[in-house]
Short mmCIF file of C-alpha atoms in Angstrom, two decimals:
data_model
loop_
_atom_site.label_atom_id
_atom_site.label_comp_id
_atom_site.label_asym_id
_atom_site.label_seq_id
_atom_site.Cartn_x
_atom_site.Cartn_y
_atom_site.Cartn_z
CA UNK J 17 7.62 22.40 -9.50
CA UNK J 18 8.31 19.61 -7.73
CA UNK J 19 9.73 16.34 -10.14
CA UNK J 20 8.33 13.57 -8.71
CA UNK J 21 11.18 10.85 -9.23
CA UNK J 22 12.94 12.77 -6.70
CA UNK J 23 10.95 11.91 -3.98
CA UNK J 24 11.63 9.45 -1.20
CA UNK J 25 9.22 6.16 -2.02
CA UNK J 26 6.06 6.61 0.70
CA UNK J 27 6.70 5.12 4.03
CA UNK J 28 3.64 2.36 4.79
CA UNK J 29 2.38 1.20 8.10
CA UNK J 30 -1.10 -0.97 8.25
CA UNK J 31 -2.28 -2.67 10.91
CA UNK J 32 -1.45 -5.56 8.59
CA UNK J 33 0.92 -8.81 9.08
CA UNK J 34 2.59 -8.55 5.88
CA UNK J 35 4.90 -10.64 5.65
CA UNK J 36 7.14 -14.49 4.86
CA UNK J 37 6.18 -16.50 7.31
CA UNK J 38 9.19 -18.93 8.05
CA UNK J 39 7.25 -21.90 7.65
CA UNK J 40 6.03 -21.00 4.36
CA UNK J 41 9.90 -20.21 2.99
CA UNK J 42 12.11 -21.95 5.64
CA UNK J 43 15.83 -21.29 4.15
CA UNK J 44 17.01 -17.71 5.05
CA UNK J 45 18.95 -16.64 2.07
CA UNK J 46 15.81 -17.33 -0.07
CA UNK J 47 12.84 -15.10 2.17
CA UNK J 48 15.57 -11.83 2.05
CA UNK J 49 16.24 -12.57 -2.08
CA UNK J 50 12.10 -12.40 -2.47
CA UNK J 51 11.75 -9.54 0.21
CA UNK J 52 14.29 -8.32 -2.43
CA UNK J 53 12.94 -8.47 -5.74
CA UNK J 54 9.01 -6.87 -3.97
CA UNK J 55 10.90 -3.77 -2.95
CA UNK J 56 12.73 -3.38 -6.18
CA UNK J 57 9.05 -3.78 -7.86
CA UNK J 58 7.87 0.08 -9.53
CA UNK J 59 4.05 -1.07 -11.61
CA UNK J 60 1.32 -2.48 -9.90
CA UNK J 61 1.38 -5.20 -13.25
CA UNK J 62 4.41 -6.86 -11.83
CA UNK J 63 2.90 -8.00 -9.11
CA UNK J 64 0.65 -10.52 -10.19
CA UNK J 65 3.70 -11.68 -11.78
CA UNK J 66 5.60 -12.25 -8.81
CA UNK J 67 2.00 -13.95 -6.37
CA UNK J 68 2.53 -16.99 -9.25
CA UNK J 69 5.50 -16.50 -9.45
CA UNK J 70 5.80 -17.38 -4.67
CA UNK J 71 2.27 -20.57 -5.41
CA UNK J 72 4.56 -21.82 -8.29
CA UNK J 73 8.01 -21.78 -5.77
CA UNK J 74 5.93 -22.22 -2.22
CA UNK J 75 2.74 -23.13 -3.06
CA UNK J 76 -0.63 -20.86 -1.68
CA UNK J 77 0.34 -17.69 -0.60
CA UNK J 78 0.07 -17.95 3.97
CA UNK J 79 -2.35 -13.79 4.38
CA UNK J 80 0.11 -13.06 5.45
CA UNK J 81 2.20 -12.84 2.61
CA UNK J 82 -1.09 -11.46 0.48
CA UNK J 83 -0.81 -9.09 2.93
CA UNK J 84 2.20 -8.20 1.54
CA UNK J 85 2.27 -7.93 -1.86
CA UNK J 86 -1.11 -6.01 -1.13
CA UNK J 87 1.02 -3.65 1.22
CA UNK J 88 3.41 -3.45 -2.10
CA UNK J 89 1.36 -1.90 -4.62
CA UNK J 90 -0.41 -0.21 -2.17
CA UNK J 91 3.17 1.72 -2.07
CA UNK J 92 4.02 1.70 -5.83
CA UNK J 93 0.41 3.51 -6.06
CA UNK J 94 1.41 5.73 -3.44
CA UNK J 95 4.33 7.20 -5.30
CA UNK J 96 2.45 7.37 -8.57
CA UNK J 97 0.14 9.59 -6.44
CA UNK J 98 2.78 11.69 -4.15
CA UNK J 99 2.04 11.32 -0.87
CA UNK J 100 4.80 10.71 1.75
CA UNK J 101 3.37 8.26 4.91
CA UNK J 102 -0.02 5.94 4.45
CA UNK J 103 0.10 5.39 8.84
CA UNK J 104 -2.51 4.40 11.17
CA UNK J 105 -2.79 6.88 14.10
CA UNK J 106 -5.32 5.84 16.09
CA UNK J 107 -7.29 3.36 14.19
CA UNK J 108 -7.34 5.74 11.68
CA UNK J 109 -5.35 5.02 8.42
CA UNK J 110 -3.75 8.72 7.47
CA UNK J 111 -2.41 9.96 4.02
CA UNK J 112 -0.28 12.33 3.63
CA UNK J 113 1.21 14.20 1.33
CA UNK J 114 4.21 15.73 0.15
CA UNK J 115 5.17 19.26 1.47
CA UNK J 116 3.52 21.90 -0.79
CA UNK J 117 0.92 19.79 -2.92
CA UNK J 118 -2.65 19.21 -1.69
CA UNK J 119 -5.48 17.08 -2.37
CA UNK J 120 -7.98 17.88 -5.35
CA UNK J 121 -11.36 18.27 -2.76
CA UNK J 122 -13.37 17.24 -6.31
CA UNK J 123 -11.65 14.33 -7.74
CA UNK J 124 -12.24 13.09 -4.43
CA UNK J 125 -15.55 14.19 -4.06
CA UNK J 126 -16.96 10.50 -6.10
CA UNK J 127 -15.13 8.59 -2.50
CA UNK J 128 -16.79 10.81 -0.17
CA UNK J 129 -18.73 9.05 2.04
CA UNK J 130 -18.87 8.21 6.35
CA UNK J 131 -15.58 6.73 7.13
CA UNK J 132 -13.17 9.01 5.44
CA UNK J 133 -12.13 13.11 5.81
CA UNK J 134 -10.54 14.88 3.59
CA UNK J 135 -8.09 18.32 3.79
CA UNK J 136 -6.16 19.87 2.32
CA UNK J 137 -2.70 17.30 2.97
CA UNK J 138 -4.11 14.70 4.60
CA UNK J 139 -6.74 12.12 3.86
CA UNK J 140 -8.49 10.01 6.66
CA UNK J 141 -9.69 6.19 6.19
CA UNK J 142 -11.76 4.98 8.87
CA UNK J 143 -10.96 0.92 8.63
CA UNK J 144 -13.99 0.49 10.67
CA UNK J 145 -16.44 1.86 8.76
CA UNK J 146 -15.80 -0.16 5.84
CA UNK J 147 -14.86 -3.27 7.33
CA UNK J 148 -13.30 -5.48 5.31
CA UNK J 149 -13.65 -3.93 2.24
CA UNK J 150 -11.80 -0.76 3.48
CA UNK J 151 -8.66 -2.57 1.88
CA UNK J 152 -10.10 -2.06 -1.81
CA UNK J 153 -11.04 2.16 -0.12
CA UNK J 154 -8.61 2.48 0.40
CA UNK J 155 -6.80 1.77 -3.67
CA UNK J 156 -9.77 3.64 -4.97
CA UNK J 157 -8.03 6.76 -3.05
CA UNK J 158 -5.47 6.41 -3.96
CA UNK J 159 -6.11 5.80 -7.67
CA UNK J 160 -7.73 8.61 -7.39
CA UNK J 161 -5.34 10.68 -6.14
CA UNK J 162 -2.45 9.53 -8.68
#
């Protein structure tokens, strides 16, 4: 039995511009400390607090910061679901489990539709099939696996 707490954090490579723009937070040290706070987040509920802190301190969130918060949420959900990596390959988003783990195809059955392919150790999502909904779809998949 693999102890989940000993798994390394998932690697993420999503087709998103996710960062804190210099125009939004000019001070380098402040930006670095915000990134450090984001890395430490371990519960999805805490992301809302971070979003509120960003908007209270710096104003409305630019798309890049919203994407960054989304990426943090995906990292937390992926860690819960024992995901090794989520990467972008040939225009598809590929979710890979750690070696020795398998996807529960029956559990994922309700989510399966055109644009999603499930193997035993990985799942492929074609974002083009979902348009802007691909982010929500990815979230739903991770919640189902986790």
